[in-house]
Amino acid sequence: MTKRFTPALVKGLIAAACMAITVLPNTVQAADTYTQTKYPIVLVHGLFGFDAIGPIDYWYGIVSPLQAGGAKVIVSQVSAANSTEVRGEQLLSEIKRYQASYGYQKFNLIGHSHGGPTVRYVAAVAPSLIASITSVGGPHTGSPVADDIKAGTTATGTTAWVAAVFDAFAAVISLLSGNPGLPQDSEAAMNSLTTAGSAAFNTKYPAGMPTSSCGSGPELVNGVRYYSVGGNWVLTNPLDISDALLALTSVSFKGGASDGLVGQCSSHWGTVLKDNYSWNHLDEINQAFGLRGLFSQDPVAFYRGQANRLKTAGL
């Protein structure tokens, strides 16, 4: 039977259309502001990291979803290999340039791996510029991998030779990422990441330090909020060739929980959001190329959720 468009039916359709027009923009607006933090988000890479090399992003598939939700995102590039302090000074200079150019008053720093101590350095020396730091898989108490490398090269007298090889590798990374002038010092990076080097750094810059060996630290110090997160799996996807390398480096942990390069407890700093994601060290940045455990948590969802946490906190 053909439905007749009576005046009452037409009136009802018009009312429904008006309601849809009213509701839809609010729905879109809510979706578009999920990650819209007050201050820009700055992503800081780890050892032998980069911003992008050609089509390959260090933060694989992470930047666009953050931007889609309203966040202003800056992908930093510091030395691929150098001490925490040198990398921190480079990052500080970069942040000051963005402040001068765009008028940003503060920044939310997110650092992966060696990027964790790097962002802590900036928060320590220039807290007025920093709203928050989030450390992802950061080796805050050092890594036994760095300890073993230092012990091995020292015992064999190959420290200078090994450092030269890795300096050249780091220089190639910086060249390919469009930043050939950055200084590289792999030996300084190694010393920063050892247990002893990290302990010395933590003594100088203790803000956010856990109050116990595997606990949390204060969330708010000198006006800066401190968060940390980490994974505790190594072999997560048989198709990811990087897992094999992490399986090799995980031997240094002698069976202890780690993501292959950083111990579970070493990732703790400030408020520990979660330290047992089913991620290895590269899964934490959605690498390699999005391959991870079949039932593991989505790293992209974590970064979006963290941005929303910062937004809710007024940051």
mmCIF file of C-alpha atoms in Angstrom:
data_model
loop_
_atom_site.group_PDB
_atom_site.id
_atom_site.type_symbol
_atom_site.label_atom_id
_atom_site.label_comp_id
_atom_site.label_asym_id
_atom_site.label_seq_id
_atom_site.Cartn_x
_atom_site.Cartn_y
_atom_site.Cartn_z
ATOM 1 C CA MET A 1 0.000 0.000 0.000
ATOM 2 C CA THR A 2 1.404 3.426 -0.926
ATOM 3 C CA LYS A 3 1.939 5.692 2.063
ATOM 4 C CA ARG A 4 0.342 9.104 1.653
ATOM 5 C CA PHE A 5 2.241 12.188 2.681
ATOM 6 C CA THR A 6 -0.393 13.684 4.917
ATOM 7 C CA PRO A 7 0.211 17.073 6.555
ATOM 8 C CA ALA A 8 0.857 15.328 9.865
ATOM 9 C CA LEU A 9 3.453 13.011 8.292
ATOM 10 C CA VAL A 10 5.201 15.883 6.517
ATOM 11 C CA LYS A 11 5.264 17.841 9.765
ATOM 12 C CA GLY A 12 6.804 14.875 11.543
ATOM 13 C CA LEU A 13 9.520 14.438 8.884
ATOM 14 C CA ILE A 14 10.427 18.108 9.075
ATOM 15 C CA ALA A 15 10.690 17.906 12.870
ATOM 16 C CA ALA A 16 12.930 14.819 12.642
ATOM 17 C CA ALA A 17 15.168 16.523 10.076
ATOM 18 C CA CYS A 18 15.508 19.598 12.266
ATOM 19 C CA MET A 19 16.449 17.416 15.238
ATOM 20 C CA ALA A 20 19.087 15.611 13.153
ATOM 21 C CA ILE A 21 20.556 18.912 12.017
ATOM 22 C CA THR A 22 20.662 20.079 15.626
ATOM 23 C CA VAL A 23 22.219 16.896 17.041
ATOM 24 C CA LEU A 24 24.722 16.076 14.293
ATOM 25 C CA PRO A 25 27.021 19.109 14.704
ATOM 26 C CA ASN A 26 27.251 18.445 18.459
ATOM 27 C CA THR A 27 28.208 14.835 17.782
ATOM 28 C CA VAL A 28 30.881 15.828 15.274
ATOM 29 C CA GLN A 29 32.207 18.510 17.582
ATOM 30 C CA ALA A 30 32.562 16.036 20.444
ATOM 31 C CA ALA A 31 34.482 13.611 18.240
ATOM 32 C CA ASP A 32 36.716 16.360 16.889
ATOM 33 C CA THR A 33 37.778 17.661 20.307
ATOM 34 C CA TYR A 34 38.605 14.391 22.093
ATOM 35 C CA THR A 35 42.363 15.058 21.982
ATOM 36 C CA GLN A 36 42.204 18.865 21.910
ATOM 37 C CA THR A 37 44.630 19.702 24.684
ATOM 38 C CA LYS A 38 45.126 23.287 25.816
ATOM 39 C CA TYR A 39 48.844 23.104 25.053
ATOM 40 C CA PRO A 40 50.607 21.465 22.087
ATOM 41 C CA ILE A 41 51.796 17.881 22.336
ATOM 42 C CA VAL A 42 55.489 17.359 21.555
ATOM 43 C CA LEU A 43 56.583 13.809 20.639
ATOM 44 C CA VAL A 44 60.229 13.048 21.452
ATOM 45 C CA HIS A 45 61.961 9.980 19.997
ATOM 46 C CA GLY A 46 64.381 7.608 21.681
ATOM 47 C CA LEU A 47 67.880 6.326 20.909
ATOM 48 C CA PHE A 48 68.547 6.037 17.149
ATOM 49 C CA GLY A 49 65.168 7.632 16.562
ATOM 50 C CA PHE A 50 63.959 10.298 14.141
ATOM 51 C CA ASP A 51 60.888 12.295 13.245
ATOM 52 C CA ALA A 52 60.375 10.786 9.783
ATOM 53 C CA ILE A 53 62.514 9.198 7.105
ATOM 54 C CA GLY A 54 60.674 9.486 3.814
ATOM 55 C CA PRO A 55 57.263 7.851 4.316
ATOM 56 C CA ILE A 56 58.349 6.142 7.551
ATOM 57 C CA ASP A 57 57.243 7.891 10.730
ATOM 58 C CA TYR A 58 58.866 7.003 14.030
ATOM 59 C CA TRP A 59 55.457 7.506 15.678
ATOM 60 C CA TYR A 60 53.729 5.163 13.245
ATOM 61 C CA GLY A 61 50.079 6.024 12.699
ATOM 62 C CA ILE A 62 49.925 8.090 15.890
ATOM 63 C CA VAL A 63 50.182 11.720 14.802
ATOM 64 C CA SER A 64 47.158 11.911 12.483
ATOM 65 C CA PRO A 65 44.656 10.439 14.985
ATOM 66 C CA LEU A 66 45.853 12.937 17.592
ATOM 67 C CA GLN A 67 45.438 15.800 15.135
ATOM 68 C CA ALA A 68 42.044 14.499 14.016
ATOM 69 C CA GLY A 69 40.843 14.875 17.590
ATOM 70 C CA GLY A 70 41.969 18.500 17.754
ATOM 71 C CA ALA A 71 45.497 18.255 19.169
ATOM 72 C CA LYS A 72 48.338 20.428 17.960
ATOM 73 C CA VAL A 73 51.210 17.975 17.504
ATOM 74 C CA ILE A 74 54.917 18.728 17.132
ATOM 75 C CA VAL A 75 57.249 15.867 16.218
ATOM 76 C CA SER A 76 60.653 16.705 17.611
ATOM 77 C CA GLN A 77 64.044 15.743 16.199
ATOM 78 C CA VAL A 78 67.045 15.676 18.514
ATOM 79 C CA SER A 79 70.329 13.784 18.194
ATOM 80 C CA ALA A 80 69.750 10.136 17.362
ATOM 81 C CA ALA A 81 72.507 9.289 19.842
ATOM 82 C CA ASN A 82 73.824 11.553 22.568
ATOM 83 C CA SER A 83 73.686 12.135 26.305
ATOM 84 C CA THR A 84 70.392 12.925 27.987
ATOM 85 C CA GLU A 85 71.536 16.447 28.786
ATOM 86 C CA VAL A 86 72.627 17.235 25.222
ATOM 87 C CA ARG A 87 69.379 15.896 23.795
ATOM 88 C CA GLY A 88 67.475 17.804 26.462
ATOM 89 C CA GLU A 89 69.147 21.095 25.570
ATOM 90 C CA GLN A 90 68.332 20.510 21.897
ATOM 91 C CA LEU A 91 64.696 19.882 22.777
ATOM 92 C CA LEU A 92 64.579 22.962 24.989
ATOM 93 C CA SER A 93 65.913 25.106 22.136
ATOM 94 C CA GLU A 94 63.319 23.633 19.798
ATOM 95 C CA ILE A 95 60.510 24.351 22.253
ATOM 96 C CA LYS A 96 61.678 27.935 22.696
ATOM 97 C CA ARG A 97 61.641 28.401 18.917
ATOM 98 C CA TYR A 98 58.037 27.223 18.764
ATOM 99 C CA GLN A 99 57.145 29.514 21.636
ATOM 100 C CA ALA A 100 58.720 32.500 19.878
ATOM 101 C CA SER A 101 57.148 31.655 16.506
ATOM 102 C CA TYR A 102 53.626 30.692 17.579
ATOM 103 C CA GLY A 103 53.173 32.101 21.061
ATOM 104 C CA TYR A 104 52.651 28.768 22.804
ATOM 105 C CA GLN A 105 53.004 29.263 26.545
ATOM 106 C CA LYS A 106 53.481 25.637 27.612
ATOM 107 C CA PHE A 107 53.911 22.180 26.124
ATOM 108 C CA ASN A 108 52.885 18.595 26.856
ATOM 109 C CA LEU A 109 55.955 16.426 26.252
ATOM 110 C CA ILE A 110 55.675 12.730 25.411
ATOM 111 C CA GLY A 111 58.976 10.858 25.227
ATOM 112 C CA HIS A 112 59.598 7.284 24.161
ATOM 113 C CA SER A 113 62.591 5.279 25.419
ATOM 114 C CA HIS A 114 65.550 7.681 25.846
ATOM 115 C CA GLY A 115 62.999 10.381 25.097
ATOM 116 C CA GLY A 116 61.626 9.776 28.613
ATOM 117 C CA PRO A 117 64.691 11.044 30.489
ATOM 118 C CA THR A 118 65.112 13.691 27.779
ATOM 119 C CA VAL A 119 61.718 15.276 28.467
ATOM 120 C CA ARG A 120 62.366 15.028 32.201
ATOM 121 C CA TYR A 121 65.504 17.121 31.751
ATOM 122 C CA VAL A 122 63.536 19.904 30.056
ATOM 123 C CA ALA A 123 60.833 19.794 32.734
ATOM 124 C CA ALA A 124 63.544 20.076 35.405
ATOM 125 C CA VAL A 125 65.451 23.007 33.941
ATOM 126 C CA ALA A 126 62.494 24.926 32.478
ATOM 127 C CA PRO A 127 59.338 23.914 34.381
ATOM 128 C CA SER A 128 57.544 27.133 33.460
ATOM 129 C CA LEU A 129 57.442 25.938 29.834
ATOM 130 C CA ILE A 130 56.105 22.471 30.537
ATOM 131 C CA ALA A 131 52.547 21.448 31.415
ATOM 132 C CA SER A 132 53.167 17.716 31.558
ATOM 133 C CA ILE A 133 55.545 14.946 30.637
ATOM 134 C CA THR A 134 54.543 11.416 29.691
ATOM 135 C CA SER A 135 57.266 8.793 29.550
ATOM 136 C CA VAL A 136 56.619 5.730 27.370
ATOM 137 C CA GLY A 137 59.009 2.834 27.973
ATOM 138 C CA GLY A 138 61.568 5.161 29.537
ATOM 139 C CA PRO A 139 64.719 3.604 31.112
ATOM 140 C CA HIS A 140 64.625 5.787 34.211
ATOM 141 C CA THR A 141 66.811 3.528 36.308
ATOM 142 C CA GLY A 142 68.911 2.512 33.337
ATOM 143 C CA SER A 143 68.959 -0.606 31.200
ATOM 144 C CA PRO A 144 71.024 -3.752 31.758
ATOM 145 C CA VAL A 145 71.431 -3.836 27.981
ATOM 146 C CA ALA A 146 73.507 -0.641 28.199
ATOM 147 C CA ASP A 147 75.361 -2.086 31.206
ATOM 148 C CA ASP A 148 76.268 -5.226 29.249
ATOM 149 C CA ILE A 149 77.370 -3.283 26.186
ATOM 150 C CA LYS A 150 79.603 -1.033 28.281
ATOM 151 C CA ALA A 151 81.078 -3.970 30.182
ATOM 152 C CA GLY A 152 81.709 -5.911 26.984
ATOM 153 C CA THR A 153 83.349 -3.105 25.031
ATOM 154 C CA THR A 154 85.436 -2.071 28.039
ATOM 155 C CA ALA A 155 86.675 -5.620 28.601
ATOM 156 C CA THR A 156 87.606 -6.062 24.941
ATOM 157 C CA GLY A 157 89.012 -2.561 24.459
ATOM 158 C CA THR A 158 86.573 -1.894 21.599
ATOM 159 C CA THR A 159 84.621 1.015 23.076
ATOM 160 C CA ALA A 160 85.994 3.630 20.654
ATOM 161 C CA TRP A 161 85.559 1.366 17.622
ATOM 162 C CA VAL A 162 81.978 0.378 18.503
ATOM 163 C CA ALA A 163 81.093 4.001 19.280
ATOM 164 C CA ALA A 164 82.456 5.109 15.898
ATOM 165 C CA VAL A 165 80.286 2.547 14.110
ATOM 166 C CA PHE A 166 77.146 3.622 15.950
ATOM 167 C CA ASP A 167 77.985 7.309 15.550
ATOM 168 C CA ALA A 168 78.105 6.758 11.789
ATOM 169 C CA PHE A 169 74.771 4.927 11.947
ATOM 170 C CA ALA A 170 73.212 7.755 13.949
ATOM 171 C CA ALA A 171 74.595 10.317 11.485
ATOM 172 C CA VAL A 172 72.953 8.465 8.601
ATOM 173 C CA ILE A 173 69.633 8.482 10.468
ATOM 174 C CA SER A 174 69.869 12.231 11.029
ATOM 175 C CA LEU A 175 70.878 12.809 7.415
ATOM 176 C CA LEU A 176 67.980 10.787 6.039
ATOM 177 C CA SER A 177 65.561 12.566 8.354
ATOM 178 C CA GLY A 178 66.739 15.961 7.124
ATOM 179 C CA ASN A 179 68.776 16.952 10.181
ATOM 180 C CA PRO A 180 72.415 16.340 9.212
ATOM 181 C CA GLY A 181 73.899 18.928 11.582
ATOM 182 C CA LEU A 182 72.947 17.249 14.837
ATOM 183 C CA PRO A 183 75.947 15.969 16.863
ATOM 184 C CA GLN A 184 76.134 12.226 17.524
ATOM 185 C CA ASP A 185 77.870 10.624 20.500
ATOM 186 C CA SER A 186 76.917 6.985 21.014
ATOM 187 C CA GLU A 187 79.303 6.521 23.924
ATOM 188 C CA ALA A 188 77.666 9.416 25.777
ATOM 189 C CA ALA A 189 74.254 7.900 25.054
ATOM 190 C CA MET A 190 75.393 4.530 26.395
ATOM 191 C CA ASN A 191 76.732 6.107 29.574
ATOM 192 C CA SER A 192 73.451 7.971 30.103
ATOM 193 C CA LEU A 193 71.462 4.760 29.778
ATOM 194 C CA THR A 194 73.527 2.583 32.126
ATOM 195 C CA THR A 195 72.352 1.932 35.650
ATOM 196 C CA ALA A 196 75.101 4.160 37.064
ATOM 197 C CA GLY A 197 74.524 6.947 34.557
ATOM 198 C CA SER A 198 70.793 6.942 35.206
ATOM 199 C CA ALA A 199 71.318 7.010 38.972
ATOM 200 C CA ALA A 200 73.531 10.083 38.636
ATOM 201 C CA PHE A 201 70.964 11.782 36.381
ATOM 202 C CA ASN A 202 68.141 10.995 38.822
ATOM 203 C CA THR A 203 70.119 12.518 41.682
ATOM 204 C CA LYS A 204 70.384 15.779 39.745
ATOM 205 C CA TYR A 205 66.823 15.744 38.396
ATOM 206 C CA PRO A 206 64.606 13.839 40.848
ATOM 207 C CA ALA A 207 61.218 15.445 40.086
ATOM 208 C CA GLY A 208 58.633 12.670 39.825
ATOM 209 C CA MET A 209 60.946 9.958 41.169
ATOM 210 C CA PRO A 210 59.129 6.895 42.568
ATOM 211 C CA THR A 211 59.161 6.591 46.325
ATOM 212 C CA SER A 212 59.911 2.858 46.129
ATOM 213 C CA SER A 213 61.895 0.674 43.738
ATOM 214 C CA CYS A 214 58.860 -0.290 41.669
ATOM 215 C CA GLY A 215 56.294 2.257 42.778
ATOM 216 C CA SER A 216 54.922 5.593 41.672
ATOM 217 C CA GLY A 217 56.210 9.071 42.303
ATOM 218 C CA PRO A 218 54.407 12.367 42.821
ATOM 219 C CA GLU A 219 52.255 13.389 39.884
ATOM 220 C CA LEU A 220 52.629 17.149 40.308
ATOM 221 C CA VAL A 221 56.050 18.750 40.869
ATOM 222 C CA ASN A 222 56.885 22.424 40.248
ATOM 223 C CA GLY A 223 53.663 22.805 38.296
ATOM 224 C CA VAL A 224 54.484 19.914 35.929
ATOM 225 C CA ARG A 225 52.447 16.688 35.848
ATOM 226 C CA TYR A 226 54.417 13.459 35.470
ATOM 227 C CA TYR A 227 53.022 10.268 33.914
ATOM 228 C CA SER A 228 54.614 7.022 32.762
ATOM 229 C CA VAL A 229 53.603 3.851 30.941
ATOM 230 C CA GLY A 230 55.354 0.725 29.697
ATOM 231 C CA GLY A 231 55.051 -2.775 28.290
ATOM 232 C CA ASN A 232 56.318 -6.101 29.596
ATOM 233 C CA TRP A 233 56.272 -8.425 26.576
ATOM 234 C CA VAL A 234 59.047 -9.160 24.093
ATOM 235 C CA LEU A 235 57.881 -11.548 21.357
ATOM 236 C CA THR A 236 54.491 -10.195 20.304
ATOM 237 C CA ASN A 237 54.103 -10.865 16.581
ATOM 238 C CA PRO A 238 55.879 -13.570 14.513
ATOM 239 C CA LEU A 239 55.660 -11.368 11.412
ATOM 240 C CA ASP A 240 57.595 -8.528 13.061
ATOM 241 C CA ILE A 241 61.305 -9.050 12.383
ATOM 242 C CA SER A 242 62.232 -6.504 15.070
ATOM 243 C CA ASP A 243 60.970 -8.941 17.709
ATOM 244 C CA ALA A 244 63.998 -11.152 17.094
ATOM 245 C CA LEU A 245 66.375 -8.302 17.971
ATOM 246 C CA LEU A 246 64.421 -7.535 21.136
ATOM 247 C CA ALA A 247 64.500 -11.210 22.072
ATOM 248 C CA LEU A 248 68.291 -10.988 21.886
ATOM 249 C CA THR A 249 68.541 -7.837 23.994
ATOM 250 C CA SER A 250 66.067 -9.221 26.538
ATOM 251 C CA VAL A 251 68.690 -11.770 27.589
ATOM 252 C CA SER A 252 70.326 -8.976 29.600
ATOM 253 C CA PHE A 253 67.323 -8.971 31.953
ATOM 254 C CA LYS A 254 68.010 -12.571 33.024
ATOM 255 C CA GLY A 255 64.347 -13.488 33.041
ATOM 256 C CA GLY A 256 63.099 -10.244 34.567
ATOM 257 C CA ALA A 257 60.016 -8.582 33.107
ATOM 258 C CA SER A 258 60.869 -6.116 30.336
ATOM 259 C CA ASP A 259 59.832 -4.847 26.931
ATOM 260 C CA GLY A 260 63.122 -6.139 25.513
ATOM 261 C CA LEU A 261 65.132 -3.009 26.255
ATOM 262 C CA VAL A 262 63.620 -1.490 29.392
ATOM 263 C CA GLY A 263 62.690 -3.244 32.614
ATOM 264 C CA GLN A 264 59.085 -3.085 33.773
ATOM 265 C CA CYS A 265 59.942 -1.192 36.960
ATOM 266 C CA SER A 266 62.485 1.035 35.212
ATOM 267 C CA SER A 267 59.655 2.543 33.161
ATOM 268 C CA HIS A 268 58.060 3.967 36.334
ATOM 269 C CA TRP A 269 58.085 7.723 36.850
ATOM 270 C CA GLY A 270 55.484 9.997 38.379
ATOM 271 C CA THR A 271 51.993 8.522 38.167
ATOM 272 C CA VAL A 272 52.286 5.065 36.617
ATOM 273 C CA LEU A 273 49.332 4.709 34.267
ATOM 274 C CA LYS A 274 50.107 1.078 33.420
ATOM 275 C CA ASP A 275 53.348 -0.905 33.293
ATOM 276 C CA ASN A 276 52.191 -4.196 31.796
ATOM 277 C CA TYR A 277 50.744 -3.481 28.394
ATOM 278 C CA SER A 278 51.213 -6.455 26.069
ATOM 279 C CA TRP A 279 53.796 -4.463 24.118
ATOM 280 C CA ASN A 280 57.497 -4.699 23.470
ATOM 281 C CA HIS A 281 59.715 -1.648 23.126
ATOM 282 C CA LEU A 282 58.725 -0.927 19.528
ATOM 283 C CA ASP A 283 55.047 -1.783 19.957
ATOM 284 C CA GLU A 284 54.973 1.215 22.300
ATOM 285 C CA ILE A 285 55.264 3.476 19.249
ATOM 286 C CA ASN A 286 53.142 1.190 17.031
ATOM 287 C CA GLN A 287 56.194 -0.219 15.265
ATOM 288 C CA ALA A 288 57.157 -2.024 13.211
ATOM 289 C CA PHE A 289 54.440 -0.731 10.890
ATOM 290 C CA GLY A 290 51.585 -1.453 13.259
ATOM 291 C CA LEU A 291 52.451 -5.116 13.846
ATOM 292 C CA ARG A 292 51.785 -6.207 17.428
ATOM 293 C CA GLY A 293 50.154 -8.997 19.400
ATOM 294 C CA LEU A 294 46.779 -10.147 18.089
ATOM 295 C CA PHE A 295 44.950 -9.340 21.321
ATOM 296 C CA SER A 296 47.198 -6.546 22.568
ATOM 297 C CA GLN A 297 45.973 -3.052 23.308
ATOM 298 C CA ASP A 298 46.072 -0.515 20.483
ATOM 299 C CA PRO A 299 48.973 1.922 21.053
ATOM 300 C CA VAL A 300 47.168 4.604 19.033
ATOM 301 C CA ALA A 301 44.218 4.360 21.413
ATOM 302 C CA PHE A 302 46.600 4.860 24.328
ATOM 303 C CA TYR A 303 48.024 8.088 22.901
ATOM 304 C CA ARG A 304 44.536 9.401 22.161
ATOM 305 C CA GLY A 305 43.432 8.460 25.654
ATOM 306 C CA GLN A 306 46.432 10.161 27.212
ATOM 307 C CA ALA A 307 45.741 13.313 25.217
ATOM 308 C CA ASN A 308 42.168 13.228 26.509
ATOM 309 C CA ARG A 309 43.483 12.792 30.073
ATOM 310 C CA LEU A 310 45.627 15.906 29.607
ATOM 311 C CA LYS A 311 42.676 17.786 28.125
ATOM 312 C CA THR A 312 40.468 16.834 31.075
ATOM 313 C CA ALA A 313 43.192 18.058 33.447
ATOM 314 C CA GLY A 314 43.120 21.443 31.695
ATOM 315 C CA LEU A 315 46.496 20.892 30.026
#
